Short mmCIF file of C-alpha atoms in Angstrom, two decimals:
data_model
loop_
_atom_site.label_atom_id
_atom_site.label_comp_id
_atom_site.label_asym_id
_atom_site.label_seq_id
_atom_site.Cartn_x
_atom_site.Cartn_y
_atom_site.Cartn_z
CA MET J 5 10.97 8.06 11.14
CA ALA J 6 10.75 5.25 13.69
CA VAL J 7 8.17 2.66 12.81
CA ILE J 8 6.91 -0.33 14.77
CA PRO J 9 5.14 -2.72 12.38
CA VAL J 10 3.69 -6.19 12.77
CA TYR J 11 4.35 -8.77 10.06
CA ALA J 12 2.82 -12.20 10.17
CA GLU J 13 4.83 -15.17 8.97
CA GLY J 14 3.54 -18.45 7.56
CA ASP J 15 4.71 -22.01 7.41
CA ALA J 16 8.41 -22.62 7.24
CA ASP J 17 8.32 -25.40 4.69
CA GLY J 18 8.63 -22.99 1.73
CA ASN J 19 5.97 -24.74 -0.36
CA SER J 20 3.21 -23.29 -2.56
CA ASP J 21 -0.42 -24.24 -2.63
CA SER J 22 -2.17 -25.62 -5.70
CA ASP J 23 -3.66 -22.31 -6.85
CA GLY J 24 -0.34 -20.55 -7.10
CA VAL J 25 -0.26 -18.80 -3.74
CA ALA J 26 3.20 -18.78 -2.28
CA ALA J 27 3.22 -20.19 1.23
CA GLY J 28 6.63 -20.47 2.88
CA ASP J 29 7.56 -17.17 4.53
CA SER J 30 4.36 -15.41 3.42
CA PRO J 31 2.11 -14.11 6.21
CA THR J 32 -0.44 -16.64 7.47
CA PHE J 33 -2.62 -17.10 10.51
CA GLN J 34 -5.10 -19.99 10.47
CA LEU J 35 -8.61 -18.77 11.30
CA PRO J 36 -10.74 -20.83 13.72
CA LEU J 37 -12.84 -22.42 10.94
CA ASP J 38 -11.02 -24.06 8.04
CA PHE J 39 -13.32 -22.63 5.37
CA LEU J 40 -12.39 -19.10 6.52
CA GLY J 41 -8.84 -19.75 5.32
CA THR J 42 -5.76 -17.92 6.57
CA ILE J 43 -5.04 -14.24 7.17
CA GLY J 44 -1.84 -12.30 7.75
CA GLY J 45 0.01 -9.13 6.88
CA ASP J 46 1.83 -6.27 8.51
CA ILE J 47 1.09 -3.16 10.53
CA GLU J 48 3.49 -0.20 10.67
CA LEU J 49 3.23 2.60 13.20
CA GLY J 50 5.74 5.43 13.06
CA LEU J 51 6.49 8.61 15.00
CA LEU J 52 8.66 11.51 13.79
CA VAL J 53 9.72 14.27 16.20
CA ASN J 54 11.81 17.35 15.28
CA THR J 55 13.01 19.84 17.90
CA GLY J 56 15.24 22.91 17.87
CA ASN J 57 15.00 25.39 15.02
CA THR J 58 12.34 23.19 13.41
CA GLU J 59 9.62 21.80 15.65
CA ALA J 60 7.29 19.19 14.19
CA HIS J 61 5.81 15.81 14.97
CA ALA J 62 4.20 13.26 12.68
CA ILE J 63 2.37 9.94 13.03
CA ARG J 64 2.28 7.39 10.22
CA ILE J 65 0.39 4.10 10.04
CA ASN J 66 0.31 1.55 7.25
CA SER J 67 -1.38 -1.84 7.34
CA GLU J 68 -1.55 -4.50 4.63
CA LEU J 69 -3.52 -7.72 5.16
CA GLN J 70 -3.88 -10.78 2.93
CA HIS J 71 -6.76 -13.20 3.36
CA GLU J 72 -6.46 -16.54 1.56
CA MET J 73 -9.52 -18.76 1.08
CA GLU J 74 -10.19 -21.78 -1.13
CA TYR J 75 -11.64 -19.74 -3.98
CA PHE J 76 -10.85 -16.15 -2.98
CA ARG J 77 -7.74 -14.11 -2.28
CA ASN J 78 -8.55 -10.83 -0.51
CA LYS J 79 -6.19 -7.91 0.09
CA TYR J 80 -6.73 -4.88 2.30
CA GLN J 81 -4.57 -1.81 2.84
CA LEU J 82 -5.07 1.04 5.30
CA TYR J 83 -2.81 4.09 5.31
CA GLY J 84 -2.69 7.28 7.35
CA ARG J 85 -0.29 10.13 8.04
CA ILE J 86 -0.69 13.36 9.94
CA GLN J 87 1.98 15.96 10.70
CA ARG J 88 1.81 19.15 12.78
CA SER J 89 4.50 21.82 12.78
CA LYS J 90 5.15 25.03 14.67
CA VAL J 91 4.81 27.95 12.23
CA LEU J 92 5.40 31.61 13.05
CA ASN J 93 2.19 33.68 13.05
CA PRO J 94 3.11 37.06 11.51
CA VAL J 95 0.29 38.80 13.41
CA THR J 96 0.88 37.50 16.94
CA GLN J 97 4.61 36.72 16.43
CA HIS J 98 4.04 33.42 18.20
CA ASN J 99 4.56 29.91 16.90
CA ASP J 100 1.25 28.20 16.19
CA ASN J 101 0.69 24.46 15.80
CA VAL J 102 -0.38 24.00 12.18
CA THR J 103 -1.29 20.79 10.34
CA THR J 104 1.17 20.49 7.45
CA ALA J 105 0.32 16.96 6.27
CA LYS J 106 -2.90 14.96 6.46
CA ARG J 107 -3.39 11.91 4.30
CA TYR J 108 -5.33 8.69 4.73
CA GLY J 109 -6.58 6.00 2.40
CA ILE J 110 -8.07 2.53 2.19
CA THR J 111 -7.92 -0.13 -0.55
CA GLY J 112 -9.75 -3.44 -0.79
CA GLN J 113 -9.47 -6.11 -3.46
CA SER J 114 -10.97 -9.58 -3.90
CA ASN J 115 -9.70 -12.12 -6.45
CA TYR J 116 -11.78 -15.13 -7.46
CA LYS J 117 -9.34 -17.93 -8.25
CA PHE J 118 -10.00 -20.26 -11.15
CA LEU J 119 -9.82 -23.98 -10.38
CA VAL J 120 -6.98 -24.53 -12.86
CA GLY J 121 -3.76 -22.52 -13.00
CA ARG J 122 -2.87 -19.22 -11.36
CA GLN J 123 -5.39 -16.98 -13.09
CA SER J 124 -8.19 -15.05 -11.39
CA VAL J 125 -10.70 -12.25 -11.84
CA PHE J 126 -10.74 -9.35 -9.38
CA GLY J 127 -12.79 -6.47 -8.08
CA ARG J 128 -11.02 -3.51 -6.47
CA GLY J 129 -12.00 -0.32 -4.67
CA ALA J 130 -9.72 2.47 -3.41
CA TYR J 131 -10.16 5.80 -1.59
CA LEU J 132 -7.52 8.43 -0.77
CA TYR J 133 -7.87 11.77 1.04
CA ASP J 134 -4.89 14.15 0.92
CA LYS J 135 -5.43 17.63 2.35
CA PHE J 136 -2.20 19.03 0.88
CA GLY J 137 -1.75 16.82 -2.17
CA ALA J 138 -2.33 17.37 -5.88
CA PHE J 139 -5.94 16.21 -5.35
CA ARG J 140 -8.02 16.41 -2.17
CA VAL J 141 -9.98 13.20 -2.89
CA GLN J 142 -9.26 10.31 -5.26
CA SER J 143 -11.42 7.19 -5.43
CA SER J 144 -11.77 4.38 -7.96
CA LEU J 145 -13.48 1.08 -8.72
CA ALA J 146 -12.08 -1.50 -11.15
CA VAL J 147 -12.64 -5.08 -12.26
CA GLY J 148 -10.41 -7.25 -14.40
CA TYR J 149 -8.11 -10.19 -14.97
CA ALA J 150 -5.09 -11.24 -12.87
CA ASN J 151 -2.35 -13.78 -13.50
CA ARG J 152 0.51 -15.02 -11.32
CA VAL J 153 2.97 -15.29 -14.19
CA TYR J 154 5.92 -16.45 -12.07
CA GLU J 155 6.25 -18.35 -8.82
CA MET J 156 9.20 -20.04 -7.15
CA GLN J 157 8.62 -20.93 -3.50
CA THR J 158 7.95 -17.54 -1.81
CA ASN J 159 8.93 -15.49 -4.88
CA TYR J 160 6.22 -14.41 -7.29
CA ILE J 161 5.11 -11.89 -9.92
CA ASP J 162 1.45 -10.89 -10.29
CA LEU J 163 -0.02 -8.92 -13.20
CA GLU J 164 -3.49 -7.32 -13.07
CA THR J 165 -5.44 -5.24 -15.57
CA GLY J 166 -9.00 -4.16 -16.28
CA PRO J 167 -11.47 -1.28 -16.77
CA GLY J 168 -13.08 0.90 -14.13
CA PHE J 169 -13.99 4.45 -13.26
CA ALA J 170 -12.48 7.09 -10.99
CA HIS J 171 -13.69 10.17 -9.12
CA GLN J 172 -11.34 13.03 -8.24
CA ARG J 173 -11.81 16.34 -6.42
CA SER J 174 -9.16 19.05 -6.46
CA SER J 175 -8.34 21.36 -3.53
CA SER J 176 -10.46 24.11 -5.16
CA GLY J 177 -13.49 21.81 -5.34
CA VAL J 178 -13.37 20.93 -9.05
CA THR J 179 -14.59 17.35 -9.56
CA ASN J 180 -14.17 14.88 -12.38
CA THR J 181 -15.56 11.37 -12.85
CA GLY J 182 -14.60 9.24 -15.83
CA LEU J 183 -13.51 5.90 -17.19
CA ILE J 184 -10.04 4.52 -16.43
CA TRP J 185 -7.93 1.52 -17.28
CA PHE J 186 -6.33 -0.04 -14.20
CA LEU J 187 -3.07 -1.98 -14.29
CA ALA J 188 -0.85 -3.38 -11.55
CA PHE J 189 2.46 -5.20 -11.11
CA ASN J 190 3.34 -6.98 -7.85
CA LEU J 191 6.69 -8.65 -7.15
CA GLU J 192 8.19 -10.27 -4.09
CA GLN J 193 11.72 -11.69 -4.23
CA LYS J 194 13.77 -13.29 -1.49
CA ILE J 195 17.26 -11.80 -1.64
CA TYR J 196 18.94 -14.09 0.87
CA GLU J 197 18.01 -15.82 4.11
CA GLY J 198 15.96 -13.41 6.21
CA SER J 199 15.82 -10.62 3.59
CA SER J 200 13.31 -9.87 0.85
CA PHE J 201 12.47 -7.20 -1.72
CA ARG J 202 8.92 -6.13 -2.57
CA GLN J 203 7.87 -3.93 -5.48
CA THR J 204 4.35 -2.87 -6.43
CA PHE J 205 3.18 -0.58 -9.21
CA GLU J 206 -0.38 0.61 -9.77
CA GLY J 207 -1.71 2.82 -12.54
CA SER J 208 -5.14 4.36 -13.17
CA VAL J 209 -4.99 5.68 -16.74
CA SER J 210 -7.75 8.13 -17.62
CA LEU J 211 -9.59 7.22 -20.85
CA ASP J 212 -11.14 10.67 -21.27
CA GLY J 213 -8.00 12.83 -21.03
CA ALA J 214 -8.35 13.71 -17.34
CA ASN J 215 -5.74 13.12 -14.62
CA SER J 216 -3.97 9.74 -14.54
CA THR J 217 -2.42 8.40 -11.33
CA PHE J 218 0.59 6.10 -10.93
CA VAL J 219 1.90 4.76 -7.61
CA SER J 220 5.15 2.85 -7.02
CA ARG J 221 6.02 1.22 -3.68
CA SER J 222 9.43 -0.33 -3.05
CA SER J 223 10.66 -1.94 0.17
CA ILE J 224 13.53 -4.06 1.45
CA THR J 225 13.07 -6.04 4.67
CA SER J 226 16.06 -7.56 6.43
CA GLN J 227 15.97 -9.69 9.57
CA LEU J 228 18.02 -8.32 12.48
CA PHE J 229 17.55 -11.13 15.00
CA ASP J 230 14.78 -13.47 16.04
CA LYS J 231 11.49 -11.68 15.23
CA LEU J 232 12.90 -8.21 14.61
CA SER J 233 13.67 -6.90 11.12
CA MET J 234 14.54 -3.57 9.52
CA ARG J 235 12.52 -2.28 6.57
CA PHE J 236 13.40 0.53 4.18
CA SER J 237 10.61 1.76 1.92
CA PHE J 238 10.11 4.34 -0.82
CA VAL J 239 6.74 5.44 -2.21
CA ALA J 240 6.31 7.66 -5.29
CA ARG J 241 2.90 8.98 -6.45
CA HIS J 242 2.55 10.71 -9.82
CA ASN J 243 -0.46 12.71 -11.00
CA SER J 244 -0.33 13.64 -14.68
CA ARG J 245 -2.51 16.78 -14.46
CA PRO J 246 -2.37 18.46 -11.03
CA GLU J 247 -4.18 21.72 -10.44
CA GLY J 248 -2.35 25.05 -10.79
CA ASN J 249 1.35 25.02 -9.94
CA LEU J 250 1.24 21.88 -7.81
CA LYS J 251 3.96 19.33 -8.50
CA THR J 252 3.17 16.11 -10.33
CA MET J 253 5.26 13.89 -8.01
CA ASP J 254 4.98 13.21 -4.27
CA THR J 255 7.46 10.87 -2.56
CA GLU J 256 7.86 9.35 0.91
CA THR J 257 10.94 7.58 2.29
CA ALA J 258 10.84 5.64 5.57
CA ALA J 259 12.92 3.28 7.70
CA SER J 260 11.03 1.01 10.07
CA LEU J 261 11.41 -1.78 12.59
CA VAL J 262 9.38 -4.88 11.80
CA TYR J 263 8.13 -7.28 14.43
CA THR J 264 7.28 -10.73 13.06
CA PHE J 265 4.81 -13.14 14.66
#
């Protein structure tokens, strides 16, 4: 999969601000008014084309933005993937274009930063639609406590946890809404000059015995030259109680080009 992302880069002095937000190589773009803070992130756009015995094409987009303000840290993620393949129609004996993957989702989170230390409280909302996944629709709302337990220049570890509720709808139309406990782990580590490793883990644990969801995202970004980098990523999504004979685990592996500005 060829991907063309955009990744914003911040100040080069490698310092951190007073509330525990790593500056340095982290993405930043100063907004016109100072009180609006800084914003940055990355955008990935990928295209996959198969020809020959297997004919298919897919489009993938992933965008993650971080908005830093004096008292708030906001994060946004937008994801989408659609794939169409040529499948033999047994009636007409012709190959028909059929959608074989269709997934999109959006996540938004706002952290209110305490005046002292690296602690904060957060509110988070997420929505995912997956036409061929274990669940057709998954959405959740959560609030809780967050702490940046480690920070060294651009390297950091964030922990987040708190209660919430989730709504899920299976492919057959069965719905379930119940209480969850949300937890998250976010790590970014600079490996060497121009290369970094990022790991995130999110879990929505059902408190009423329904389906629990866990998502792990791993990526390594390495600078090629100037503003171009190569990124390898792996995403694993686990649903504890999928419907019927559907598998509990879905994975996605991608290699992408990253353009930094």
